[in-house]
Short mmCIF file of C-alpha atoms and ligand atoms in Angstrom, two decimals:
data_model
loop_
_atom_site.label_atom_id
_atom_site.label_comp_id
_atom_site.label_asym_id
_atom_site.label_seq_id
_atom_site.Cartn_x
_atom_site.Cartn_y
_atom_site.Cartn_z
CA UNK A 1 19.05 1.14 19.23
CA UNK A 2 22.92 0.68 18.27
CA UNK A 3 22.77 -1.86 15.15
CA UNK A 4 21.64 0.54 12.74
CA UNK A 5 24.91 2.92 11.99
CA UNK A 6 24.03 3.68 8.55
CA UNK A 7 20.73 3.88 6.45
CA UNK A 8 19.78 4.11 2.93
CA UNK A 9 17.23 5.84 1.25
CA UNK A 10 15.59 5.43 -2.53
CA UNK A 11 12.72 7.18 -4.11
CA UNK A 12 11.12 3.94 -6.42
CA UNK A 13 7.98 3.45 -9.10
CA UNK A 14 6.11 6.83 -10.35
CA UNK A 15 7.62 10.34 -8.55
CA UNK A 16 5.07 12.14 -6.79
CA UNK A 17 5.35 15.86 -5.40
CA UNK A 18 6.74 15.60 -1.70
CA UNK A 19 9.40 12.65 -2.33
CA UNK A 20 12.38 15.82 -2.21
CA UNK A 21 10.51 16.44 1.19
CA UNK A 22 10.45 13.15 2.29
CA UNK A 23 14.20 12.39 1.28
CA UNK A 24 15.11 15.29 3.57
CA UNK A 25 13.14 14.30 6.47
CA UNK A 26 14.62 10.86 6.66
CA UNK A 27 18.30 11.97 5.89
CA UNK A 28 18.10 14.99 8.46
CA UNK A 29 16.20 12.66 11.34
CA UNK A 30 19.27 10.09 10.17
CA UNK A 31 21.76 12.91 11.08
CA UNK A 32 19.82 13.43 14.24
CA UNK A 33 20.36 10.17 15.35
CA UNK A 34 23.88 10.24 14.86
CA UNK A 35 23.16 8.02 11.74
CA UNK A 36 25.45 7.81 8.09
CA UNK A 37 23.10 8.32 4.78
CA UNK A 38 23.29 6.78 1.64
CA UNK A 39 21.17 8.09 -1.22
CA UNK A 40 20.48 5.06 -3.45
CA UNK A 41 19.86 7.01 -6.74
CA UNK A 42 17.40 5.32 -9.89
CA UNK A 43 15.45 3.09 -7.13
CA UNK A 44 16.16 -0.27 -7.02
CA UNK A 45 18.17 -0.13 -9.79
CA UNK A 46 20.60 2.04 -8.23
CA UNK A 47 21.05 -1.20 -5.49
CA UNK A 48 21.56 -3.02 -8.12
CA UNK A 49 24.40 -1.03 -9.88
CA UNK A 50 25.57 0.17 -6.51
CA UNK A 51 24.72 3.59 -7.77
CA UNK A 52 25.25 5.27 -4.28
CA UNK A 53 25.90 8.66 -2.78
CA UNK A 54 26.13 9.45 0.50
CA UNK A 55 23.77 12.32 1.74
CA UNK A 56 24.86 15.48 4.53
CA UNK A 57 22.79 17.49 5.85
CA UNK A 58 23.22 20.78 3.44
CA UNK A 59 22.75 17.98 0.59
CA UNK A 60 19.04 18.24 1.30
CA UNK A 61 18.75 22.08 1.35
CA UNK A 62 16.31 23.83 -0.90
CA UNK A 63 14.56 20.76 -2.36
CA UNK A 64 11.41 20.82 0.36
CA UNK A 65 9.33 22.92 -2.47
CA UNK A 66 10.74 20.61 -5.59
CA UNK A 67 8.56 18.42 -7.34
CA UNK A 68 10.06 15.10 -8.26
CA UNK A 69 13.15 13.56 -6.58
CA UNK A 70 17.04 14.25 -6.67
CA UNK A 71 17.31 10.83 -6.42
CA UNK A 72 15.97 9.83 -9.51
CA UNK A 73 13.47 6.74 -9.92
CA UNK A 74 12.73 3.77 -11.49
CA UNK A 75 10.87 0.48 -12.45
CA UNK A 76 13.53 -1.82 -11.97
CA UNK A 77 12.61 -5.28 -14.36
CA UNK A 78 16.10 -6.72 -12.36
CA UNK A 79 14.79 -6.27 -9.10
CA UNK A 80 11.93 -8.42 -10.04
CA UNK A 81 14.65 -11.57 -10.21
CA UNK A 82 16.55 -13.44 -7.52
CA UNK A 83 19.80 -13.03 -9.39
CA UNK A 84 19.12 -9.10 -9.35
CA UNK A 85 18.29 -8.55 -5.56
CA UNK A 86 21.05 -11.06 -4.67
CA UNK A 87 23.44 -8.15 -6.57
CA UNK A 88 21.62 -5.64 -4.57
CA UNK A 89 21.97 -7.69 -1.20
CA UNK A 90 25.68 -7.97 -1.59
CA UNK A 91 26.01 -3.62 -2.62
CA UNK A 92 23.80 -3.43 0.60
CA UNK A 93 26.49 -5.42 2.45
CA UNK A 94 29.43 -3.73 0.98
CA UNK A 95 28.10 -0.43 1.30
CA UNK A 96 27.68 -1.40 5.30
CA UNK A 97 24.04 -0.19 4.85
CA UNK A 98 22.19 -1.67 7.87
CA UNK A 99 18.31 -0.45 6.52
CA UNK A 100 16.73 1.00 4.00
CA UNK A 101 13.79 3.34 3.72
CA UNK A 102 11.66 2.79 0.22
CA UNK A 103 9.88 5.65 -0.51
CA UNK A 104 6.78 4.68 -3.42
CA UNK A 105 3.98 2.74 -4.09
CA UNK A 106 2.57 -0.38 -4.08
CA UNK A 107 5.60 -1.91 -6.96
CA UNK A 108 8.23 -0.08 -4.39
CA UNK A 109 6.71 -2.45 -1.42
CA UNK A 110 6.14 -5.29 -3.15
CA UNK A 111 10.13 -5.40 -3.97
CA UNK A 112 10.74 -4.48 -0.45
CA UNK A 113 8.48 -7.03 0.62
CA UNK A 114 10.29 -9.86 -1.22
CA UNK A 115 13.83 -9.08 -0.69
CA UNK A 116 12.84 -8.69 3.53
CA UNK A 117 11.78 -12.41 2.92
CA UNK A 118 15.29 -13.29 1.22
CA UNK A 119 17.73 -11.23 3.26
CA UNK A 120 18.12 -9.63 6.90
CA UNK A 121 18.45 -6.45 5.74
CA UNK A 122 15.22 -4.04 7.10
CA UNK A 123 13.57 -2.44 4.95
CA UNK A 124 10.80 0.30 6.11
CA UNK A 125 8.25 2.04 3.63
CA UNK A 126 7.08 5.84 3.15
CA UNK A 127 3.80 5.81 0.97
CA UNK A 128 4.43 8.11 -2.13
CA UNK A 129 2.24 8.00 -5.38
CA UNK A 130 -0.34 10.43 -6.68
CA UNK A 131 -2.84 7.52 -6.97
CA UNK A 132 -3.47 7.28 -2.95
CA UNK A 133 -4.31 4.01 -3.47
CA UNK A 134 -2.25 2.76 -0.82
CA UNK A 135 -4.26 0.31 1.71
CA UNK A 136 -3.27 1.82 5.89
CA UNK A 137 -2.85 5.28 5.31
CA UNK A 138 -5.01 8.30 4.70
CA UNK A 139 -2.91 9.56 2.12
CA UNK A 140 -0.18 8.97 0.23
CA UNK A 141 2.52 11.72 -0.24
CA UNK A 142 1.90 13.85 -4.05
CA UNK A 143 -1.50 12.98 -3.99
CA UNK A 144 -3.04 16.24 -2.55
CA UNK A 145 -0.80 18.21 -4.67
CA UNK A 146 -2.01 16.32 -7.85
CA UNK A 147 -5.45 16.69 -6.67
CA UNK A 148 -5.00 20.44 -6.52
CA UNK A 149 -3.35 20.47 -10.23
CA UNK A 150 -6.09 18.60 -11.42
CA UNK A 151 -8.71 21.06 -9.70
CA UNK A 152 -6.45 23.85 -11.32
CA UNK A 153 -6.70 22.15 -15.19
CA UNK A 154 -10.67 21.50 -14.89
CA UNK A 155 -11.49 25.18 -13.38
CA UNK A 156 -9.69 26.55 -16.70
CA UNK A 157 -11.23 23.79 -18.66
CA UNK A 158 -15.04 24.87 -17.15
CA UNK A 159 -14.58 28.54 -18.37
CA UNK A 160 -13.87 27.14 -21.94
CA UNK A 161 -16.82 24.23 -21.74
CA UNK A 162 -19.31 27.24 -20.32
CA UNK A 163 -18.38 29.99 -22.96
CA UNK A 164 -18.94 26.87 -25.90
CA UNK A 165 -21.71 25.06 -24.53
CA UNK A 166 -19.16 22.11 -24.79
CA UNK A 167 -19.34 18.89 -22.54
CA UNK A 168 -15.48 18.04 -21.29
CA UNK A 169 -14.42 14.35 -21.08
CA UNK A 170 -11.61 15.25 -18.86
CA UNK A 171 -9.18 12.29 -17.94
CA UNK A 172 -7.04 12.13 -15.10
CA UNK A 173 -4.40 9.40 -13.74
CA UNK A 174 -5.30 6.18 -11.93
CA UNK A 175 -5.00 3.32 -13.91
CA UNK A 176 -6.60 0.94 -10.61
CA UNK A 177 -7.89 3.89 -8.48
CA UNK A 178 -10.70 6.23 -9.13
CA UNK A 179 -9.31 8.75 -5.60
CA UNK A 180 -8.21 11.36 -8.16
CA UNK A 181 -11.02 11.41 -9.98
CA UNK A 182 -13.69 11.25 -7.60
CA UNK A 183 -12.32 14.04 -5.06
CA UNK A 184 -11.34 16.08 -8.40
CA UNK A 185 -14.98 15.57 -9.55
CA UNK A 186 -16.11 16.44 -6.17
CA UNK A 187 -14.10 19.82 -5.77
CA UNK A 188 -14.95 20.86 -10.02
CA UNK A 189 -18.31 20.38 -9.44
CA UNK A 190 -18.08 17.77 -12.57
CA UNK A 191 -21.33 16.47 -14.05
CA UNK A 192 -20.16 12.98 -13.93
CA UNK A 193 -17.05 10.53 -12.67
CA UNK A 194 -16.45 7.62 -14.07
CA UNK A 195 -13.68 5.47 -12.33
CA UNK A 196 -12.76 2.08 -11.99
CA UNK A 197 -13.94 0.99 -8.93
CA UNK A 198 -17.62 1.24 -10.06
CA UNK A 199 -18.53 -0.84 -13.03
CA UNK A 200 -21.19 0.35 -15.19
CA UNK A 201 -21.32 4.28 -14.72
CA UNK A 202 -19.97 5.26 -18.72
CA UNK A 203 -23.36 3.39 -19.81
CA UNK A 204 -25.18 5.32 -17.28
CA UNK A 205 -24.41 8.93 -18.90
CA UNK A 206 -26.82 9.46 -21.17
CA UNK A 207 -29.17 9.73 -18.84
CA UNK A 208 -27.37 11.73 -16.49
CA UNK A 209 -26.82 14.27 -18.83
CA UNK A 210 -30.27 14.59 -20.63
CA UNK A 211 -31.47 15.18 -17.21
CA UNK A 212 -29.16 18.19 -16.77
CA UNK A 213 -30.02 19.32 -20.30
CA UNK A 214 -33.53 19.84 -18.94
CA UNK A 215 -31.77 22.57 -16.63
CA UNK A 216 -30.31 23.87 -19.91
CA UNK A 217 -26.65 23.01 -18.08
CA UNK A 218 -24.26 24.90 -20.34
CA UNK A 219 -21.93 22.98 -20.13
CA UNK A 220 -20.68 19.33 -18.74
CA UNK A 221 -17.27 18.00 -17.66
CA UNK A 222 -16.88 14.08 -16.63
CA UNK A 223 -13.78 13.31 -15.27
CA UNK A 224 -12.86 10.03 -16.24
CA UNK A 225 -9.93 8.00 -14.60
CA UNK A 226 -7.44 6.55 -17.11
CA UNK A 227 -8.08 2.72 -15.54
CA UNK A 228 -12.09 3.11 -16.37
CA UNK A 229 -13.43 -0.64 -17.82
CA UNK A 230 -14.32 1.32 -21.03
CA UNK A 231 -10.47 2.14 -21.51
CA UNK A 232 -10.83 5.87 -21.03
CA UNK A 233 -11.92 9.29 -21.75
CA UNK A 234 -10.92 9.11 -25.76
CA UNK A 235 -13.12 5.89 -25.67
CA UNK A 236 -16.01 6.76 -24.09
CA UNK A 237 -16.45 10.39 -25.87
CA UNK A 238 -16.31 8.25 -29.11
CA UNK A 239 -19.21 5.86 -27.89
CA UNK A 240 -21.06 9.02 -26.90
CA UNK A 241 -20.69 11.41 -29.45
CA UNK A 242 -23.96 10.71 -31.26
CA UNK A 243 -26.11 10.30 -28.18
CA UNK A 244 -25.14 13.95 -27.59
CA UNK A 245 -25.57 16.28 -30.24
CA UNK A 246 -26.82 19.53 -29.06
CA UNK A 247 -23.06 19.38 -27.58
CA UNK A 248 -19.76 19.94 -29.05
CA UNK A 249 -17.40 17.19 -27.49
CA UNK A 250 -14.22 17.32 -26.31
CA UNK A 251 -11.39 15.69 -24.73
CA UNK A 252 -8.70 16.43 -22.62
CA UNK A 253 -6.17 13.60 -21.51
CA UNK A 254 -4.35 15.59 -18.32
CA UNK A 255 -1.38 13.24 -18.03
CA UNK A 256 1.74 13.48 -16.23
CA UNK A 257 1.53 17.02 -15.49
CA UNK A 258 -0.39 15.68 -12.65
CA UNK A 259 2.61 14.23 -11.58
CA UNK A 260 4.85 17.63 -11.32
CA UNK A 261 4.76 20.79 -9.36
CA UNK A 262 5.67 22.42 -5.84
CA UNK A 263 4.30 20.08 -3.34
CA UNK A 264 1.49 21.26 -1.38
CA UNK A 265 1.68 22.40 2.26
CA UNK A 266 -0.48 19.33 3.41
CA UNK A 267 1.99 16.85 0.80
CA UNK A 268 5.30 18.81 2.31
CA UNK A 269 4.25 18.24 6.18
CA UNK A 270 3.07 14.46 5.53
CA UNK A 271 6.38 13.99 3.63
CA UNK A 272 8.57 15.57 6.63
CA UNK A 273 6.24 13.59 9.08
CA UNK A 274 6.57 9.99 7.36
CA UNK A 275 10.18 10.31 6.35
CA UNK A 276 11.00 11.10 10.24
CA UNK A 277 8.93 8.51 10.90
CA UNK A 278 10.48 5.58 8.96
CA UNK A 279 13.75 6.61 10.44
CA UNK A 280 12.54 6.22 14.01
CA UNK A 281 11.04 2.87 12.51
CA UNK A 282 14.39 1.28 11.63
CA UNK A 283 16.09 2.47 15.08
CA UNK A 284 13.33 0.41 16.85
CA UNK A 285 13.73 -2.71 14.44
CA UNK A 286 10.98 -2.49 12.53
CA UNK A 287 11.31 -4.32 9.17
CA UNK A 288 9.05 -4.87 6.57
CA UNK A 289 6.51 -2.68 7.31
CA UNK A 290 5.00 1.00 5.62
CA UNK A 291 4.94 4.48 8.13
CA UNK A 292 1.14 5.26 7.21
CA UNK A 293 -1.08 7.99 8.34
CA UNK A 294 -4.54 7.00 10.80
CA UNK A 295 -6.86 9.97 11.72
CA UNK A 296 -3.45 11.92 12.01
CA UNK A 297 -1.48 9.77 13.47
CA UNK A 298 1.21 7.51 12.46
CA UNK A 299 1.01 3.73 12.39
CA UNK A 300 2.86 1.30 11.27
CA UNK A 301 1.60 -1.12 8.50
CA UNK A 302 2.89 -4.28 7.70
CA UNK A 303 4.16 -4.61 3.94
CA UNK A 304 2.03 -7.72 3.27
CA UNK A 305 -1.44 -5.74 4.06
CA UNK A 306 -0.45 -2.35 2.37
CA UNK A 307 0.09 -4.37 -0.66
CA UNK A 308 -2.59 -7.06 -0.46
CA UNK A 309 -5.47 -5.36 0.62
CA UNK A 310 -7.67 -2.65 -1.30
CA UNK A 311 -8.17 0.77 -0.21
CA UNK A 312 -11.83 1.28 -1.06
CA UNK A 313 -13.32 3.90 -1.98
CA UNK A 314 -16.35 5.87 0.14
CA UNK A 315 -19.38 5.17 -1.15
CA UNK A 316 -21.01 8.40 0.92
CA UNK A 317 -18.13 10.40 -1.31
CA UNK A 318 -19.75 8.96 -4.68
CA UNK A 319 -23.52 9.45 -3.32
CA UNK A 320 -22.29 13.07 -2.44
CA UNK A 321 -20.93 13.26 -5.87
CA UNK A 322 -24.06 12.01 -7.60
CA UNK A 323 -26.67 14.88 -5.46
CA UNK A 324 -24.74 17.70 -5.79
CA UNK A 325 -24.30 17.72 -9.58
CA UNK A 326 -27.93 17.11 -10.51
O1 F6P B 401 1.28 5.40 -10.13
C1 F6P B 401 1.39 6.73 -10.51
C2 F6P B 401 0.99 6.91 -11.95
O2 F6P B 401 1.09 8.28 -12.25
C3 F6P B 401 -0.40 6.37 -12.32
O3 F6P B 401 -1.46 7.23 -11.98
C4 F6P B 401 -0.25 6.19 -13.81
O4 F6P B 401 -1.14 5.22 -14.27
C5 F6P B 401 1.17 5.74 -13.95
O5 F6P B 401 1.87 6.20 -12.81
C6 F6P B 401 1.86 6.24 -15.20
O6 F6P B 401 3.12 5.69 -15.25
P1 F6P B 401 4.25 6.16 -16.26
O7 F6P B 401 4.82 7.44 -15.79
O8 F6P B 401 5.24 5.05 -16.24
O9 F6P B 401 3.58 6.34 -17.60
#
């Protein structure tokens, strides 16, 4: 302890319910520690155009139960050149920021991973995206509460499908990662999930389904991930359409209301967890590596295998998925 005197902390890539949570966990463990906060607004490219301000305790009140994040976010293009994190390097330096926690996905530790390889400054990770597709932790802050909205949306759309006889291509986010999907198909009940992970499912369907219309099903819903080889829901139900015409079809694209919403209780303690975590992180110099979450407890994950390797997906959850919606 003793080099770190003041941290900063940015919210980077897609916002996911929990980042407000996570924001005040690291700046109120900060305070703890006797630590200075600097809220690094727009993500990266708030280094970049030193767009700083610096955080007090009371500055963190009453955004546990917000969805998004007061400190804005971004995709920063800039970042991605050496001419834009050398401006960020010197802000760092003239800010006196001695670490940085990165709270986002896999884009937010790539950056972090390259700029730790150009410059001293540490930089620790929090893992926040709806997708959960981060490799070295459980979950990923926003997802549960995304799941949850997406159980919500398909419950309503059920009720409609059922009263119709209508089969429901419902699509949810994940343009690389079929979690969403698959736990939402699990918890709906869905006749079908179609995600990207497994290749060949969308031609599978027609046979899925007549087999359910022997059980005179009234009604179907596949939930199809955005990232799906066949390029989505829209796509598919138009491939489909004739195969199926005892059914009315229709499509519902959920899109970024996923993304909103009062975080869950299970997003807003792995938020307050993770963020206290990352803090402790930088006061033992750590650097370069994500605070994850093991069988409930937290590790620490170096950047380089958070971003390189793939979280997989259970095949026991997709066998579970295929018996129990015969
Ligand atoms: O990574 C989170 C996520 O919501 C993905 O599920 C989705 O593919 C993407 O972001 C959408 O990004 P944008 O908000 O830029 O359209």
């Amino acid at each position: 302890m003793g080099k770190i005197k003041r941290i900063g902390v940015l919210t980077s890539g897609g916002d996911a319910p929990g980042m407000n949570a996570a924001i005040r966990a690291v700046t109120r463990t900060a305070i703890y520690y006797d630590l200075e906060v600097i809220g690094i607004r727009h993500g990266y490219q708030g280094l970049i155009n030193a767009n700083f301000k610096p955080l007090k305790a009371f500055s963190v009140s009453d955004i546990i139960q917000r969805g998004g994040t007061i400190l804005k976010t971004a995709r920063s293009e800039e970042f991605r050149t050496p001419e834009g994190r050398q401006k960020a390097y010197l802000n760092l330096k003239e800010a006196g920021i001695d670490g940085v926690v990165c709270i986002g996905g896999d884009g937010t530790f790539t950056g972090a991973g390259i700029f730790s390889e150009e410059y001293d400054t540490p930089f620790v990770g929090v893992p926040g995206t709806i997708d959960n597709d981060i490799y070295g932790t459980d979950y990923t802050i926003g997802y549960d509460t995304a799941l949850n909205t997406v159980i919500e949306a398909v419950d309503k759309i059920r009720d409609t499908a059922s009263a119709h006889n209508r089969m429901f291509f419902v699509e949810v986010m994940g343009a690389e990662a079929g979690f969403i999907a698959l736990n939402s198909g699990i918890a709906t009940g869905a006749e079908a999930i179609i995600i990207p992970e497994i290749k060949g499912e969308a031609r599978n369907l027609k046979a899925l389904i007549e087999s359910g219309n022997k059980r005179k099903k009234s009604s179907n819903i596949i939930i199809v991930a955005e990232g799906d080889e066949e390029g989505g829901a829209i796509a598919i139900a138009n491939k489909l359409k004739d195969d199926f015409t005892d059914y009315d079809v229709r499509v519902s694209v959920l899109g970024h209301l996923q993304r909103g919403g009062s975080p869950s209780a299970v997003d807003r303690v792995n938020a307050s967890r993770l963020g206290h975590a990352a803090v402790e992180a930088l006061l033992d110099d750590q650097k370069s590596v994500m605070v994850g979450l093991q069988n409930d407890t937290i590790v620490l994950v170096p950047f380089r295998k958070a971003i390189k390797l793939n979280k997989t997906i259970s095949p026991s959850l997709l066998e579970l998925a295929n018996i129990l919606s015969i």
